[in-house]
Amino acid sequence: TAADKPHVLIEKRGGLTYVVGSVLINAPREKVWETLVDYDKSPEIFTNLSLCRVIGTEGEVKLVRQLVKPGGPIKFDYVVNLTETRPSLIKWKRRSGSFREVMGTWELEPVAKTSSTSVVYSIHLDGGLVLPPWLLASQVKGYLPTVLNALKSRVESSQQGRKS
């Protein structure tokens, strides 16, 4: 159904350009959460990510290094400050590395009277003059459905007791 397909749009929030994608996953929120916070395994799910590793912590904040390969010869290597609010919100902001700004969230909301979860992914990227936000936004908008579908199929397949 259309509800099962990811929706992706570009929106302005406080003058910043965000790409926002949402998808309905037929699994409980806790299950989606566990999949998302298993950072070392993220590259198995998300093909554009070749590395995702927690390299340190500062109190509640995790320092996560990500190596992103959106396609072609381009690679982005950066570290984000990541905060988890279990089981509903994962939030990150660039600390060092590629880009001028990287910030985003995963938001997980249970769907009333079902065992499904509404998942919303938002990201703002600014690569400075070379990669302005509008250019990055159109790139991200193009592959975000793939990212959301990959998460959906990973969670739903493990939900049926078939461990991948």
PDB file of C-alpha atoms in Angstrom:
ATOM      1  CA  THR A   1       0.000   0.000   0.000  1.00  0.00           C
ATOM      2  CA  ALA A   2       0.968   3.649  -0.321  1.00  0.00           C
ATOM      3  CA  ALA A   3       1.250   3.871   3.474  1.00  0.00           C
ATOM      4  CA  ASP A   4       4.016   1.278   3.355  1.00  0.00           C
ATOM      5  CA  LYS A   5       6.093   3.305   0.910  1.00  0.00           C
ATOM      6  CA  PRO A   6       8.497   5.932   2.245  1.00  0.00           C
ATOM      7  CA  HIS A   7       7.497   9.586   1.913  1.00  0.00           C
ATOM      8  CA  VAL A   8      10.326  12.050   1.397  1.00  0.00           C
ATOM      9  CA  LEU A   9      10.176  15.825   1.287  1.00  0.00           C
ATOM     10  CA  ILE A  10      12.439  18.815   1.642  1.00  0.00           C
ATOM     11  CA  GLU A  11      11.464  21.378   4.252  1.00  0.00           C
ATOM     12  CA  LYS A  12      12.848  24.532   5.807  1.00  0.00           C
ATOM     13  CA  ARG A  13      13.254  24.642   9.567  1.00  0.00           C
ATOM     14  CA  GLY A  14      14.551  27.861  11.038  1.00  0.00           C
ATOM     15  CA  GLY A  15      16.227  28.799   7.769  1.00  0.00           C
ATOM     16  CA  LEU A  16      17.892  25.401   7.365  1.00  0.00           C
ATOM     17  CA  THR A  17      17.099  22.906   4.626  1.00  0.00           C
ATOM     18  CA  TYR A  18      16.142  19.469   5.928  1.00  0.00           C
ATOM     19  CA  VAL A  19      15.340  16.317   4.033  1.00  0.00           C
ATOM     20  CA  VAL A  20      12.619  14.458   5.915  1.00  0.00           C
ATOM     21  CA  GLY A  21      11.635  10.882   5.192  1.00  0.00           C
ATOM     22  CA  SER A  22       9.057   8.710   6.895  1.00  0.00           C
ATOM     23  CA  VAL A  23       8.080   5.071   6.670  1.00  0.00           C
ATOM     24  CA  LEU A  24       5.787   2.706   8.526  1.00  0.00           C
ATOM     25  CA  ILE A  25       7.534  -0.376   9.881  1.00  0.00           C
ATOM     26  CA  ASN A  26       5.440  -3.379  10.870  1.00  0.00           C
ATOM     27  CA  ALA A  27       7.272  -4.090  14.096  1.00  0.00           C
ATOM     28  CA  PRO A  28       7.223  -2.739  17.665  1.00  0.00           C
ATOM     29  CA  ARG A  29       9.191   0.422  18.408  1.00  0.00           C
ATOM     30  CA  GLU A  30      11.659  -1.390  20.689  1.00  0.00           C
ATOM     31  CA  LYS A  31      12.612  -3.663  17.785  1.00  0.00           C
ATOM     32  CA  VAL A  32      13.253  -0.710  15.444  1.00  0.00           C
ATOM     33  CA  TRP A  33      15.239   1.003  18.211  1.00  0.00           C
ATOM     34  CA  GLU A  34      17.492  -2.014  18.779  1.00  0.00           C
ATOM     35  CA  THR A  35      18.244  -2.195  15.058  1.00  0.00           C
ATOM     36  CA  LEU A  36      19.117   1.516  14.816  1.00  0.00           C
ATOM     37  CA  VAL A  37      21.388   1.665  17.877  1.00  0.00           C
ATOM     38  CA  ASP A  38      23.414  -1.370  16.790  1.00  0.00           C
ATOM     39  CA  TYR A  39      25.799   1.070  15.096  1.00  0.00           C
ATOM     40  CA  ASP A  40      28.499  -1.434  14.116  1.00  0.00           C
ATOM     41  CA  LYS A  41      25.902  -3.312  12.063  1.00  0.00           C
ATOM     42  CA  SER A  42      24.516  -0.184  10.331  1.00  0.00           C
ATOM     43  CA  PRO A  43      26.669  -0.659   7.196  1.00  0.00           C
ATOM     44  CA  GLU A  44      25.021  -4.095   6.711  1.00  0.00           C
ATOM     45  CA  ILE A  45      21.663  -2.338   6.403  1.00  0.00           C
ATOM     46  CA  PHE A  46      22.541   0.983   4.777  1.00  0.00           C
ATOM     47  CA  THR A  47      24.505   0.549   1.561  1.00  0.00           C
ATOM     48  CA  ASN A  48      25.679   4.188   1.527  1.00  0.00           C
ATOM     49  CA  LEU A  49      27.407   3.733   4.891  1.00  0.00           C
ATOM     50  CA  SER A  50      30.737   1.928   4.895  1.00  0.00           C
ATOM     51  CA  LEU A  51      31.590   2.526   8.544  1.00  0.00           C
ATOM     52  CA  CYS A  52      29.640   3.465  11.647  1.00  0.00           C
ATOM     53  CA  ARG A  53      31.473   3.112  14.931  1.00  0.00           C
ATOM     54  CA  VAL A  54      31.209   4.513  18.437  1.00  0.00           C
ATOM     55  CA  ILE A  55      34.689   5.893  19.121  1.00  0.00           C
ATOM     56  CA  GLY A  56      34.050   7.422  22.529  1.00  0.00           C
ATOM     57  CA  THR A  57      31.551   8.857  24.971  1.00  0.00           C
ATOM     58  CA  GLU A  58      31.164  12.091  26.904  1.00  0.00           C
ATOM     59  CA  GLY A  59      28.527  11.538  29.557  1.00  0.00           C
ATOM     60  CA  GLU A  60      25.294  10.754  27.720  1.00  0.00           C
ATOM     61  CA  VAL A  61      26.773  11.666  24.345  1.00  0.00           C
ATOM     62  CA  LYS A  62      28.272   9.055  22.033  1.00  0.00           C
ATOM     63  CA  LEU A  63      30.939  10.064  19.535  1.00  0.00           C
ATOM     64  CA  VAL A  64      30.194   8.173  16.354  1.00  0.00           C
ATOM     65  CA  ARG A  65      32.442   8.064  13.306  1.00  0.00           C
ATOM     66  CA  GLN A  66      30.661   7.604  10.002  1.00  0.00           C
ATOM     67  CA  LEU A  67      32.126   6.958   6.602  1.00  0.00           C
ATOM     68  CA  VAL A  68      29.521   7.665   3.948  1.00  0.00           C
ATOM     69  CA  LYS A  69      29.840   6.689   0.296  1.00  0.00           C
ATOM     70  CA  PRO A  70      26.846   8.206  -1.503  1.00  0.00           C
ATOM     71  CA  GLY A  71      28.043   6.889  -4.843  1.00  0.00           C
ATOM     72  CA  GLY A  72      30.900   7.406  -7.231  1.00  0.00           C
ATOM     73  CA  PRO A  73      34.352   8.409  -5.998  1.00  0.00           C
ATOM     74  CA  ILE A  74      32.984  10.714  -3.271  1.00  0.00           C
ATOM     75  CA  LYS A  75      33.466   9.772   0.377  1.00  0.00           C
ATOM     76  CA  PHE A  76      32.553  11.680   3.507  1.00  0.00           C
ATOM     77  CA  ASP A  77      34.258  10.910   6.782  1.00  0.00           C
ATOM     78  CA  TYR A  78      32.988  12.667   9.866  1.00  0.00           C
ATOM     79  CA  VAL A  79      32.323  12.333  13.581  1.00  0.00           C
ATOM     80  CA  VAL A  80      28.995  13.249  15.159  1.00  0.00           C
ATOM     81  CA  ASN A  81      27.878  13.840  18.722  1.00  0.00           C
ATOM     82  CA  LEU A  82      24.962  11.469  19.109  1.00  0.00           C
ATOM     83  CA  THR A  83      22.339  11.457  21.866  1.00  0.00           C
ATOM     84  CA  GLU A  84      19.866   8.659  22.459  1.00  0.00           C
ATOM     85  CA  THR A  85      16.504   9.137  24.140  1.00  0.00           C
ATOM     86  CA  ARG A  86      15.289   5.566  24.374  1.00  0.00           C
ATOM     87  CA  PRO A  87      13.098   4.395  22.682  1.00  0.00           C
ATOM     88  CA  SER A  88      11.912   7.396  20.695  1.00  0.00           C
ATOM     89  CA  LEU A  89      14.715   9.686  19.529  1.00  0.00           C
ATOM     90  CA  ILE A  90      18.267   9.499  18.204  1.00  0.00           C
ATOM     91  CA  LYS A  91      19.794  12.892  17.520  1.00  0.00           C
ATOM     92  CA  TRP A  92      23.171  13.813  16.057  1.00  0.00           C
ATOM     93  CA  LYS A  93      25.250  16.844  15.170  1.00  0.00           C
ATOM     94  CA  ARG A  94      28.588  17.115  13.392  1.00  0.00           C
ATOM     95  CA  ARG A  95      31.642  17.392  15.604  1.00  0.00           C
ATOM     96  CA  SER A  96      34.477  17.143  13.057  1.00  0.00           C
ATOM     97  CA  GLY A  97      35.388  15.973   9.579  1.00  0.00           C
ATOM     98  CA  SER A  98      33.631  16.383   6.238  1.00  0.00           C
ATOM     99  CA  PHE A  99      30.910  19.032   5.749  1.00  0.00           C
ATOM    100  CA  ARG A 100      30.325  22.327   7.465  1.00  0.00           C
ATOM    101  CA  GLU A 101      27.201  21.054   9.175  1.00  0.00           C
ATOM    102  CA  VAL A 102      25.543  17.693   9.634  1.00  0.00           C
ATOM    103  CA  MET A 103      22.584  17.318  11.945  1.00  0.00           C
ATOM    104  CA  GLY A 104      19.675  15.007  12.076  1.00  0.00           C
ATOM    105  CA  THR A 105      17.322  12.728  13.940  1.00  0.00           C
ATOM    106  CA  TRP A 106      15.567   9.382  13.889  1.00  0.00           C
ATOM    107  CA  GLU A 107      12.150   9.660  15.543  1.00  0.00           C
ATOM    108  CA  LEU A 108      10.176   6.545  16.441  1.00  0.00           C
ATOM    109  CA  GLU A 109       6.482   6.717  17.285  1.00  0.00           C
ATOM    110  CA  PRO A 110       4.274   3.733  18.049  1.00  0.00           C
ATOM    111  CA  VAL A 111       1.126   3.596  15.916  1.00  0.00           C
ATOM    112  CA  ALA A 112      -1.986   3.388  18.102  1.00  0.00           C
ATOM    113  CA  LYS A 113      -3.762   0.016  18.327  1.00  0.00           C
ATOM    114  CA  THR A 114      -1.116  -1.708  16.189  1.00  0.00           C
ATOM    115  CA  SER A 115       2.320  -3.203  16.719  1.00  0.00           C
ATOM    116  CA  SER A 116       3.731  -0.914  14.014  1.00  0.00           C
ATOM    117  CA  THR A 117       6.105   2.013  14.323  1.00  0.00           C
ATOM    118  CA  SER A 118       6.176   5.282  12.419  1.00  0.00           C
ATOM    119  CA  VAL A 119       9.793   6.171  11.670  1.00  0.00           C
ATOM    120  CA  VAL A 120      10.824   9.691  10.663  1.00  0.00           C
ATOM    121  CA  TYR A 121      14.360  10.510   9.553  1.00  0.00           C
ATOM    122  CA  SER A 122      15.448  14.150   9.206  1.00  0.00           C
ATOM    123  CA  ILE A 123      18.822  15.439   8.080  1.00  0.00           C
ATOM    124  CA  HIS A 124      20.419  18.812   7.363  1.00  0.00           C
ATOM    125  CA  LEU A 125      23.710  18.850   5.473  1.00  0.00           C
ATOM    126  CA  ASP A 126      25.856  21.803   4.528  1.00  0.00           C
ATOM    127  CA  GLY A 127      29.077  21.197   2.640  1.00  0.00           C
ATOM    128  CA  GLY A 128      29.951  24.870   2.277  1.00  0.00           C
ATOM    129  CA  LEU A 129      30.450  26.464  -1.148  1.00  0.00           C
ATOM    130  CA  VAL A 130      31.353  23.230  -2.909  1.00  0.00           C
ATOM    131  CA  LEU A 131      28.309  21.300  -1.698  1.00  0.00           C
ATOM    132  CA  PRO A 132      25.564  23.758  -0.762  1.00  0.00           C
ATOM    133  CA  PRO A 133      22.547  22.525   1.252  1.00  0.00           C
ATOM    134  CA  TRP A 134      20.140  22.564  -1.732  1.00  0.00           C
ATOM    135  CA  LEU A 135      22.450  20.336  -3.758  1.00  0.00           C
ATOM    136  CA  LEU A 136      22.979  17.882  -0.902  1.00  0.00           C
ATOM    137  CA  ALA A 137      19.244  17.919  -0.161  1.00  0.00           C
ATOM    138  CA  SER A 138      18.360  16.835  -3.684  1.00  0.00           C
ATOM    139  CA  GLN A 139      20.981  14.063  -3.498  1.00  0.00           C
ATOM    140  CA  VAL A 140      19.696  12.829  -0.142  1.00  0.00           C
ATOM    141  CA  LYS A 141      16.092  13.046  -1.288  1.00  0.00           C
ATOM    142  CA  GLY A 142      17.014  10.698  -4.121  1.00  0.00           C
ATOM    143  CA  TYR A 143      18.415   7.909  -1.978  1.00  0.00           C
ATOM    144  CA  LEU A 144      16.474   8.345   1.270  1.00  0.00           C
ATOM    145  CA  PRO A 145      13.649   5.971   0.202  1.00  0.00           C
ATOM    146  CA  THR A 146      16.315   3.274  -0.270  1.00  0.00           C
ATOM    147  CA  VAL A 147      17.625   3.937   3.257  1.00  0.00           C
ATOM    148  CA  LEU A 148      14.128   3.754   4.785  1.00  0.00           C
ATOM    149  CA  ASN A 149      13.185   0.627   2.827  1.00  0.00           C
ATOM    150  CA  ALA A 150      16.432  -1.053   3.886  1.00  0.00           C
ATOM    151  CA  LEU A 151      15.641  -0.380   7.553  1.00  0.00           C
ATOM    152  CA  LYS A 152      12.061  -1.552   7.087  1.00  0.00           C
ATOM    153  CA  SER A 153      13.014  -4.841   5.436  1.00  0.00           C
ATOM    154  CA  ARG A 154      15.807  -5.497   7.971  1.00  0.00           C
ATOM    155  CA  VAL A 155      13.512  -4.993  10.979  1.00  0.00           C
ATOM    156  CA  GLU A 156      10.520  -6.784   9.478  1.00  0.00           C
ATOM    157  CA  SER A 157      12.548  -9.818   8.351  1.00  0.00           C
ATOM    158  CA  SER A 158      14.107 -10.240  11.801  1.00  0.00           C
ATOM    159  CA  GLN A 159      10.615  -9.722  13.230  1.00  0.00           C
ATOM    160  CA  GLN A 160       9.481 -12.944  11.527  1.00  0.00           C
ATOM    161  CA  GLY A 161      12.130 -14.837  13.440  1.00  0.00           C
ATOM    162  CA  ARG A 162      14.440 -15.195  10.455  1.00  0.00           C
ATOM    163  CA  LYS A 163      17.752 -13.934  11.719  1.00  0.00           C
ATOM    164  CA  SER A 164      19.764 -12.623   8.811  1.00  0.00           C
TER     165      SER A 164
END
